[in-house]
mmCIF file of C-alpha atoms and ligand atoms in Angstrom:
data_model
loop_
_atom_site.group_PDB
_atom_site.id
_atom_site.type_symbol
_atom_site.label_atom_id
_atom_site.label_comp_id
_atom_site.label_asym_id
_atom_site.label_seq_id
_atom_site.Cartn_x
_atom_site.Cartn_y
_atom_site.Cartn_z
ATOM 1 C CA UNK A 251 -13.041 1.529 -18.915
ATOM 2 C CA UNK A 252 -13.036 4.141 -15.726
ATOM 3 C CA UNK A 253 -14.663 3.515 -12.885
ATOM 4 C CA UNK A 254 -15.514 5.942 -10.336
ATOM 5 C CA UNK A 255 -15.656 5.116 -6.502
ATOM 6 C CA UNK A 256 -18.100 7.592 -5.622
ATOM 7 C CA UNK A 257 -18.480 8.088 -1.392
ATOM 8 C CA UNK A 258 -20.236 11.274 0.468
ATOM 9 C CA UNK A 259 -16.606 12.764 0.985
ATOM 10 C CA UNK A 260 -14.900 12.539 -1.990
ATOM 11 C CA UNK A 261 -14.580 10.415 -5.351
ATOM 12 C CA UNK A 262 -11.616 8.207 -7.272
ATOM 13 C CA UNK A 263 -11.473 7.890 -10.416
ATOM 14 C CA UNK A 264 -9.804 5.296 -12.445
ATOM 15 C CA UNK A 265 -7.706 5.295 -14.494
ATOM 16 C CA UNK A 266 -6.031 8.071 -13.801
ATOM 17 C CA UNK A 267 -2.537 9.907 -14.431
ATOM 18 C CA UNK A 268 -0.361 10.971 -11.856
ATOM 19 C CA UNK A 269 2.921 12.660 -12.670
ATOM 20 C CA UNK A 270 6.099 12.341 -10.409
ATOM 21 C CA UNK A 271 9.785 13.372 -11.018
ATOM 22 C CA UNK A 272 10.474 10.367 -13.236
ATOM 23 C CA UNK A 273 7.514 11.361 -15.384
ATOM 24 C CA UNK A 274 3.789 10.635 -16.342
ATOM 25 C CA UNK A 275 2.434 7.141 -14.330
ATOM 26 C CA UNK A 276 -1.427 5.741 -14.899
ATOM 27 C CA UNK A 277 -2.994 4.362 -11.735
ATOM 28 C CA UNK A 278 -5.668 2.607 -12.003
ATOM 29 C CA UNK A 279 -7.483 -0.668 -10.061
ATOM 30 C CA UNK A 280 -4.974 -4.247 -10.680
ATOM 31 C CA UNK A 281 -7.727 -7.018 -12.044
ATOM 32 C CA UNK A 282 -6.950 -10.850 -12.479
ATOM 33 C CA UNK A 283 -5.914 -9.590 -16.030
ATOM 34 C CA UNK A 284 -2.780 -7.763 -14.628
ATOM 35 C CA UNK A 285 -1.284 -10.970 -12.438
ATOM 36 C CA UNK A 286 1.433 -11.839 -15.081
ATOM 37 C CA UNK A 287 2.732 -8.019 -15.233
ATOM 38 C CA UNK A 288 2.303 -7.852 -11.360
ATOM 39 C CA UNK A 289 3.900 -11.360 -10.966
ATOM 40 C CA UNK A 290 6.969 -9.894 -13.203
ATOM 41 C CA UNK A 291 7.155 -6.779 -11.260
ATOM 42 C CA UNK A 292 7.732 -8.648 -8.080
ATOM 43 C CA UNK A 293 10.242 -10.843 -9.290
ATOM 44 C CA UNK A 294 12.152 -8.205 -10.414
ATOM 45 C CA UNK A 295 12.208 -6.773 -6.661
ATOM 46 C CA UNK A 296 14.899 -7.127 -4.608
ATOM 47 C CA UNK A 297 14.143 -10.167 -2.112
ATOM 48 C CA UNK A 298 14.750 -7.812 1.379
ATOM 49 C CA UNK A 299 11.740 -5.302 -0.093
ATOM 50 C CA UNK A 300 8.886 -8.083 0.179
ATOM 51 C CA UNK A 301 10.028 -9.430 3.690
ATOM 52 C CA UNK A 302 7.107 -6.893 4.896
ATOM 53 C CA UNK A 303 4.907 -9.486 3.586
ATOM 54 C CA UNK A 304 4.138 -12.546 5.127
ATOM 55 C CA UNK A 305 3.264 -14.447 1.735
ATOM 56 C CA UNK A 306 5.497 -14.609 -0.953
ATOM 57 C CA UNK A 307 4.171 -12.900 -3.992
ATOM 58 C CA UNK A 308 6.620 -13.616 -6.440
ATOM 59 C CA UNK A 309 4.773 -17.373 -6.316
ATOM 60 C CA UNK A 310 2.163 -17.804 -8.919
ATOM 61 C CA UNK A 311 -0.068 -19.565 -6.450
ATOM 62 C CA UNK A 312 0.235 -16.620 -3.804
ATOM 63 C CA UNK A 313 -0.516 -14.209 -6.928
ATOM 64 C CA UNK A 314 -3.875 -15.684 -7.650
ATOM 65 C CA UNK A 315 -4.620 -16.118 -3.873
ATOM 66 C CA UNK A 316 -3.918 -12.251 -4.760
ATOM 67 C CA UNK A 317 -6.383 -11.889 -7.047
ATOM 68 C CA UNK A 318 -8.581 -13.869 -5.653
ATOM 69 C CA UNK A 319 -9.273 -11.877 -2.632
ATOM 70 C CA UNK A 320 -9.666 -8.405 -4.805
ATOM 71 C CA UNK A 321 -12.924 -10.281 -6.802
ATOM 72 C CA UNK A 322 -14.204 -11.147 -3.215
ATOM 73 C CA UNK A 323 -13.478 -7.431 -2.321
ATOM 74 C CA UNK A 324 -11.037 -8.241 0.823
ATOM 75 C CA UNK A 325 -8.113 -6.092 -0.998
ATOM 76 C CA UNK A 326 -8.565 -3.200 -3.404
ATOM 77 C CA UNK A 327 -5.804 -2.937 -5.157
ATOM 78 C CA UNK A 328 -3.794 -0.067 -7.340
ATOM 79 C CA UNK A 329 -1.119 -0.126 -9.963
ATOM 80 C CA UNK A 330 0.933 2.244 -11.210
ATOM 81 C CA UNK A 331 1.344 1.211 -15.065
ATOM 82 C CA UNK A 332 3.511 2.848 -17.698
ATOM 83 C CA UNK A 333 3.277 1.065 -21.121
ATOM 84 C CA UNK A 334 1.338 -1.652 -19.455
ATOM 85 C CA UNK A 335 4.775 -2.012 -17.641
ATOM 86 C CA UNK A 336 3.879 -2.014 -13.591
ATOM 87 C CA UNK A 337 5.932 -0.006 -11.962
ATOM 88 C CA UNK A 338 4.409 0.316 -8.606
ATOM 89 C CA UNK A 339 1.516 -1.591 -6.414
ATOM 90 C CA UNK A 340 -0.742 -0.405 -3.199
ATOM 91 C CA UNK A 341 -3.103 -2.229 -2.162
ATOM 92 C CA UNK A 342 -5.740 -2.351 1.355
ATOM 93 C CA UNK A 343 -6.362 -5.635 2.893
ATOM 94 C CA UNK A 344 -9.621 -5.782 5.116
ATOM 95 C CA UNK A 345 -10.600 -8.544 7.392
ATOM 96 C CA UNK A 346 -14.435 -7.738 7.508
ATOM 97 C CA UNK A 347 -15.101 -10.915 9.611
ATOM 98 C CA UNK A 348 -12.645 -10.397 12.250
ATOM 99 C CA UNK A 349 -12.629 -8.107 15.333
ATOM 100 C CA UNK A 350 -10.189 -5.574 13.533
ATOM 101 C CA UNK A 351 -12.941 -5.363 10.704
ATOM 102 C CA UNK A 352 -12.758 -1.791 11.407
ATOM 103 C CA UNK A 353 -8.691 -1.577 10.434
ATOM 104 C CA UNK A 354 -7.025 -1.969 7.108
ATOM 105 C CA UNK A 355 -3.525 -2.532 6.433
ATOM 106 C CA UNK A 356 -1.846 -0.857 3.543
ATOM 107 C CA UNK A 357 1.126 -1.901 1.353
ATOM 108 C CA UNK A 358 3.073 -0.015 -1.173
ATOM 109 C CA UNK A 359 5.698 -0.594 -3.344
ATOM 110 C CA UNK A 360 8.192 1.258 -5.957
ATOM 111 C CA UNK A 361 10.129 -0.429 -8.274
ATOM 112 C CA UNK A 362 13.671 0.403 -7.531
ATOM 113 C CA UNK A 363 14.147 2.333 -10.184
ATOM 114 C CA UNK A 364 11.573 4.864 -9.452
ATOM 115 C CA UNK A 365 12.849 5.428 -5.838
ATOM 116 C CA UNK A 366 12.774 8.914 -4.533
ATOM 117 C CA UNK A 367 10.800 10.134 -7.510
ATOM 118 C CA UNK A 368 7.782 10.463 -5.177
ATOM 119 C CA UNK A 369 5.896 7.297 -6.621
ATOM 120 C CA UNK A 370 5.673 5.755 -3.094
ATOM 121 C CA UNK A 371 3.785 8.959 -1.376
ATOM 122 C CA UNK A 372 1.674 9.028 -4.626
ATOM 123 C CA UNK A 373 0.843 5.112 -3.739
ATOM 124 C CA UNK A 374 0.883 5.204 -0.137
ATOM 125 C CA UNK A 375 -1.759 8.522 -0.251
ATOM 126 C CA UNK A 376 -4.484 6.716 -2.503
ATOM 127 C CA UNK A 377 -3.962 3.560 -0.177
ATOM 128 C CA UNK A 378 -5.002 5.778 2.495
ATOM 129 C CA UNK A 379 -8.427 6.853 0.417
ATOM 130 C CA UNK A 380 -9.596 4.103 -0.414
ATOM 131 C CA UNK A 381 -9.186 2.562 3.096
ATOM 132 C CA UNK A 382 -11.334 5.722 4.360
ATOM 133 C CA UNK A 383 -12.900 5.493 1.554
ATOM 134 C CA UNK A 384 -13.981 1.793 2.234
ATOM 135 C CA UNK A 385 -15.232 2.896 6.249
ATOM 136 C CA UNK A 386 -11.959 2.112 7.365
ATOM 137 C CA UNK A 387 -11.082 3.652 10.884
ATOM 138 C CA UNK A 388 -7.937 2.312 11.619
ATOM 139 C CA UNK A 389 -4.498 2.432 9.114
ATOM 140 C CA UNK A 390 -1.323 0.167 9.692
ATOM 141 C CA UNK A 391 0.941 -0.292 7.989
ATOM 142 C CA UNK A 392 4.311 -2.579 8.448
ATOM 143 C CA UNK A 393 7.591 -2.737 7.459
ATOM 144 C CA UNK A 394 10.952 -3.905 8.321
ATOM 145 C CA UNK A 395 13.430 -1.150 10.654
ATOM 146 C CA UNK A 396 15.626 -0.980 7.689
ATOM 147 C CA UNK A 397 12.974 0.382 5.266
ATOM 148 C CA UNK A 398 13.926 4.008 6.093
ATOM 149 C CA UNK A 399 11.624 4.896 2.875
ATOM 150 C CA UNK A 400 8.847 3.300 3.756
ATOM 151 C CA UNK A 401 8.966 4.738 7.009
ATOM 152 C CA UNK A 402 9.241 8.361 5.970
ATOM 153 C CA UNK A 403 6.680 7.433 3.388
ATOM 154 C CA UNK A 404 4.019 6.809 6.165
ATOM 155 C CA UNK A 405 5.335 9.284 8.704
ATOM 156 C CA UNK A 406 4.703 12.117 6.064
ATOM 157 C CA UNK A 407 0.637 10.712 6.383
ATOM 158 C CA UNK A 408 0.816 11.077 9.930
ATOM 159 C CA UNK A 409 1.440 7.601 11.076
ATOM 160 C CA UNK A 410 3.242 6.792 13.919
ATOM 161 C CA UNK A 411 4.915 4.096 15.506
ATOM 162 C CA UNK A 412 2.588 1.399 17.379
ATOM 163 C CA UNK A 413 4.426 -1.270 17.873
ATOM 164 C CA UNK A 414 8.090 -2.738 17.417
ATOM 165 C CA UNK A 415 7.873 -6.578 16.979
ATOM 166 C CA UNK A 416 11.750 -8.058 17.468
ATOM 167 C CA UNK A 417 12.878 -11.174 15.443
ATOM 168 C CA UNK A 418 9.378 -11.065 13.851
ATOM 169 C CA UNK A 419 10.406 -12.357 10.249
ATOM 170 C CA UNK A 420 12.710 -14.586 8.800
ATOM 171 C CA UNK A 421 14.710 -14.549 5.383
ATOM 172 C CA UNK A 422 14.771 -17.193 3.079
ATOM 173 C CA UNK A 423 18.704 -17.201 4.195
ATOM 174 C CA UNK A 424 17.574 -17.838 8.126
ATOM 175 C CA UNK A 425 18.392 -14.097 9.281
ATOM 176 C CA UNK A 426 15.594 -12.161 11.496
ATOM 177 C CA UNK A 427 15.008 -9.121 11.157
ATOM 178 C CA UNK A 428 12.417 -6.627 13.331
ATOM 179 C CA UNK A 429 9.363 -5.513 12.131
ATOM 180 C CA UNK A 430 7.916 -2.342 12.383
ATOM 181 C CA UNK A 431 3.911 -1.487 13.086
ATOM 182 C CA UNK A 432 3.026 2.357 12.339
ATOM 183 C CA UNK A 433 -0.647 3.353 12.590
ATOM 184 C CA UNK A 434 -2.948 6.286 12.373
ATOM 185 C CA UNK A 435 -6.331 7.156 13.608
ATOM 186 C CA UNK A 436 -8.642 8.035 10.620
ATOM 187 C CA UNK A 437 -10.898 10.020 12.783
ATOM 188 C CA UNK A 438 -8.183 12.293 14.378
ATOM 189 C CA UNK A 439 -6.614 12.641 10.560
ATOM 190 C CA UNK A 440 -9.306 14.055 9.175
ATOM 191 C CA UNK A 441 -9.989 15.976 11.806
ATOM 192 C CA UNK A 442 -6.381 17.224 11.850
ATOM 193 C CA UNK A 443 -6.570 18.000 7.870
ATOM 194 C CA UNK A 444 -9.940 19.922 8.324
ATOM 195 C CA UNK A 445 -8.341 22.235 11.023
ATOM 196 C CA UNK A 446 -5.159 22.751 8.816
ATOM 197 C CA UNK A 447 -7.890 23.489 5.992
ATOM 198 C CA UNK A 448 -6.563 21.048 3.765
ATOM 199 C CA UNK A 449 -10.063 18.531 3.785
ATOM 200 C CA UNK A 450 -9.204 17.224 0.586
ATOM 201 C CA UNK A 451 -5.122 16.451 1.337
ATOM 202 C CA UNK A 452 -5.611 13.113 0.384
ATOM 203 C CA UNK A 453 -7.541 13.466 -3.241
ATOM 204 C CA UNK A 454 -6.013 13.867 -6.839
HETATM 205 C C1 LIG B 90 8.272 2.387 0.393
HETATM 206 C C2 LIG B 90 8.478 2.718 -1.070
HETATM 207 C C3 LIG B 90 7.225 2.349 -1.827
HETATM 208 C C4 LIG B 90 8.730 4.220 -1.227
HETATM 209 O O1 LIG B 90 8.824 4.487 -2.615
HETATM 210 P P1 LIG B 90 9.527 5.824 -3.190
HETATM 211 O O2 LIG B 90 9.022 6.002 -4.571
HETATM 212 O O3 LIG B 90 10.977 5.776 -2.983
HETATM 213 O O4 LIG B 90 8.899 6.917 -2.251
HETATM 214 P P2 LIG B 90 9.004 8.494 -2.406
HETATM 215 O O5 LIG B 90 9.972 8.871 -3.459
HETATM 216 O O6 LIG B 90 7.622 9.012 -2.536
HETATM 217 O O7 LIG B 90 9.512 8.963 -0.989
HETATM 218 C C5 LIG B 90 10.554 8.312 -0.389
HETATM 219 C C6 LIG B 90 10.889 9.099 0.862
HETATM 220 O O8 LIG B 90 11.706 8.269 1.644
HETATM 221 C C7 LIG B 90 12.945 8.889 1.811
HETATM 222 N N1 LIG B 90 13.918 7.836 1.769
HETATM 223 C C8 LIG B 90 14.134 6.954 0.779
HETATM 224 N N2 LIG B 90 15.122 6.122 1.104
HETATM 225 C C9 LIG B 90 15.540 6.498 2.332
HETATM 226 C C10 LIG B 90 16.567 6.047 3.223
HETATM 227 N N3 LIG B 90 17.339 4.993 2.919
HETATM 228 N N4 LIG B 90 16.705 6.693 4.398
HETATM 229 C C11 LIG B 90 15.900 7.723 4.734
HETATM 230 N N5 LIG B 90 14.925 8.205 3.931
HETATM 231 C C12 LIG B 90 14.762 7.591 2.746
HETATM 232 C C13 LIG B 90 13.079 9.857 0.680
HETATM 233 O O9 LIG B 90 13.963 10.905 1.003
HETATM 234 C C14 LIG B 90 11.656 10.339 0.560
HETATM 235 O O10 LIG B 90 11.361 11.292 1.560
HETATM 236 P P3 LIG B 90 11.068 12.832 1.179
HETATM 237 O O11 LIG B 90 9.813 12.821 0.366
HETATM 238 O O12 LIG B 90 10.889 13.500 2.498
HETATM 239 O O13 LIG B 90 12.255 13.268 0.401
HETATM 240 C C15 LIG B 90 9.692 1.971 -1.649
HETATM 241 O O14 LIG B 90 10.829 2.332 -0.918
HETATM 242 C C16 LIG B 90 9.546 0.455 -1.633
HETATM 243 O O15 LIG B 90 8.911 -0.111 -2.518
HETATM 244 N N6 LIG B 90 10.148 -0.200 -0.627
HETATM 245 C C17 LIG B 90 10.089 -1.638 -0.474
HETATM 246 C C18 LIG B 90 8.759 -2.130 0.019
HETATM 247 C C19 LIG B 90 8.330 -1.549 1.343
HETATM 248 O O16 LIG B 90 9.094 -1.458 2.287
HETATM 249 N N7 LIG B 90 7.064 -1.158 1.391
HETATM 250 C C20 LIG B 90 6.476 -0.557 2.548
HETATM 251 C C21 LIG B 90 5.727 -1.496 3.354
HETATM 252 S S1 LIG B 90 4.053 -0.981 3.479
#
């Protein structure tokens, strides 16, 4: 089935395939059908790449809270699937009952294997649509100091560093590490990518 998020600036359409260095990848929207492959992929992950989350997804129970939250609409999520293997996740997490209703934060992740083939810009740029896509105003996104590729993953979108928050998470071994805030203004991006001529930077 594809399904087409259809808004007065531009349209997704799902599934879809994306190619990067490593090959042909299908993205298309993660449904409660896809927690056992997306419950996989994160176990596979190294532990230090999911300490930018503050729940543990490689727990069943935090998978279906997951899933949960994408029926009730709170997170729209992607996956990039290659033989019904996942290979890569975004997703945008709203909070349309709090003051920051306006602000969505946006994850990513590559499976390790797939690093540097592009996959994570691919990810990170169709989190970024369907947050503007959704009436979001306000990107963040968060990651540990030491997640250079995240970093320049975001940076090449235009974010920029907000906010540095020292000692903010803890390892399952006890060790802290600092966390990270970049953010970007959806208003000034688009009004950046319009004077560059490049209104549609973010589609396809
Ligand atoms: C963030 C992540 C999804 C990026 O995936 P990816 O497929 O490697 O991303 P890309 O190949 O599109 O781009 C990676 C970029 O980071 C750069 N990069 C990768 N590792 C790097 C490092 N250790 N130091 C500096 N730059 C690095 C690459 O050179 C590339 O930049 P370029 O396009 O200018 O060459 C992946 O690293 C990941 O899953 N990390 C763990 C989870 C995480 O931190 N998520 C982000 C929180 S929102």
């Amino acid at each position: 089935m594809s399904i087409t998020i259809v808004t007065d600036s531009f349209s997704r359409t799902y599934p879809r395939t994306v190619t990067s260095s490593e090959g042909s990848i299908v993205l298309r929207l993660m449904g409660a059908e896809d927690a056992g492959a997306v419950l996989a992929f994160a176990q596979a992950l190294p532990a230090h790449d999911l300490l930018f989350l503050p729940r543990d997804i490689t727990q069943p129970k935090v998978m279906s809270a997951w899933v949960r939250a994408i029926e009730r609409g709170d997170i729209d999520s992607v996956l990039a699937v290659r033989d019904e293997a996942v290979l890569g996740c975004a997703a945008v997490i709203r909070d349309p009952h709090s003051w920051s209703s306006h602000v969505a934060e946006l994850r990513v992740l590559a499976a390790p294997e797939l690093r540097g083939s592009g996959l994570g810009h691919k990810l990170a740029r169709e989190a970024c649509a369907l947050a503007i896509e959704r009436g979001a105003e306000k990107l963040v996104a968060r990651m540990t100091v030491d997640q250079r590729g995240a970093i320049a993953v975001f940076q090449a979108l235009g974010f920029k560093p907000e906010a540095l928050l020292g000692k903010h998470v803890k390892d399952r071994q006890g060790l802290t590490h600092d966390l990270v805030v970049l953010s970007q203004d959806v208003a000034r991006f688009e009004a950046q990518m319009r004077a560059y001529g490049m209104g549609e930077a973010l589609g396809g």
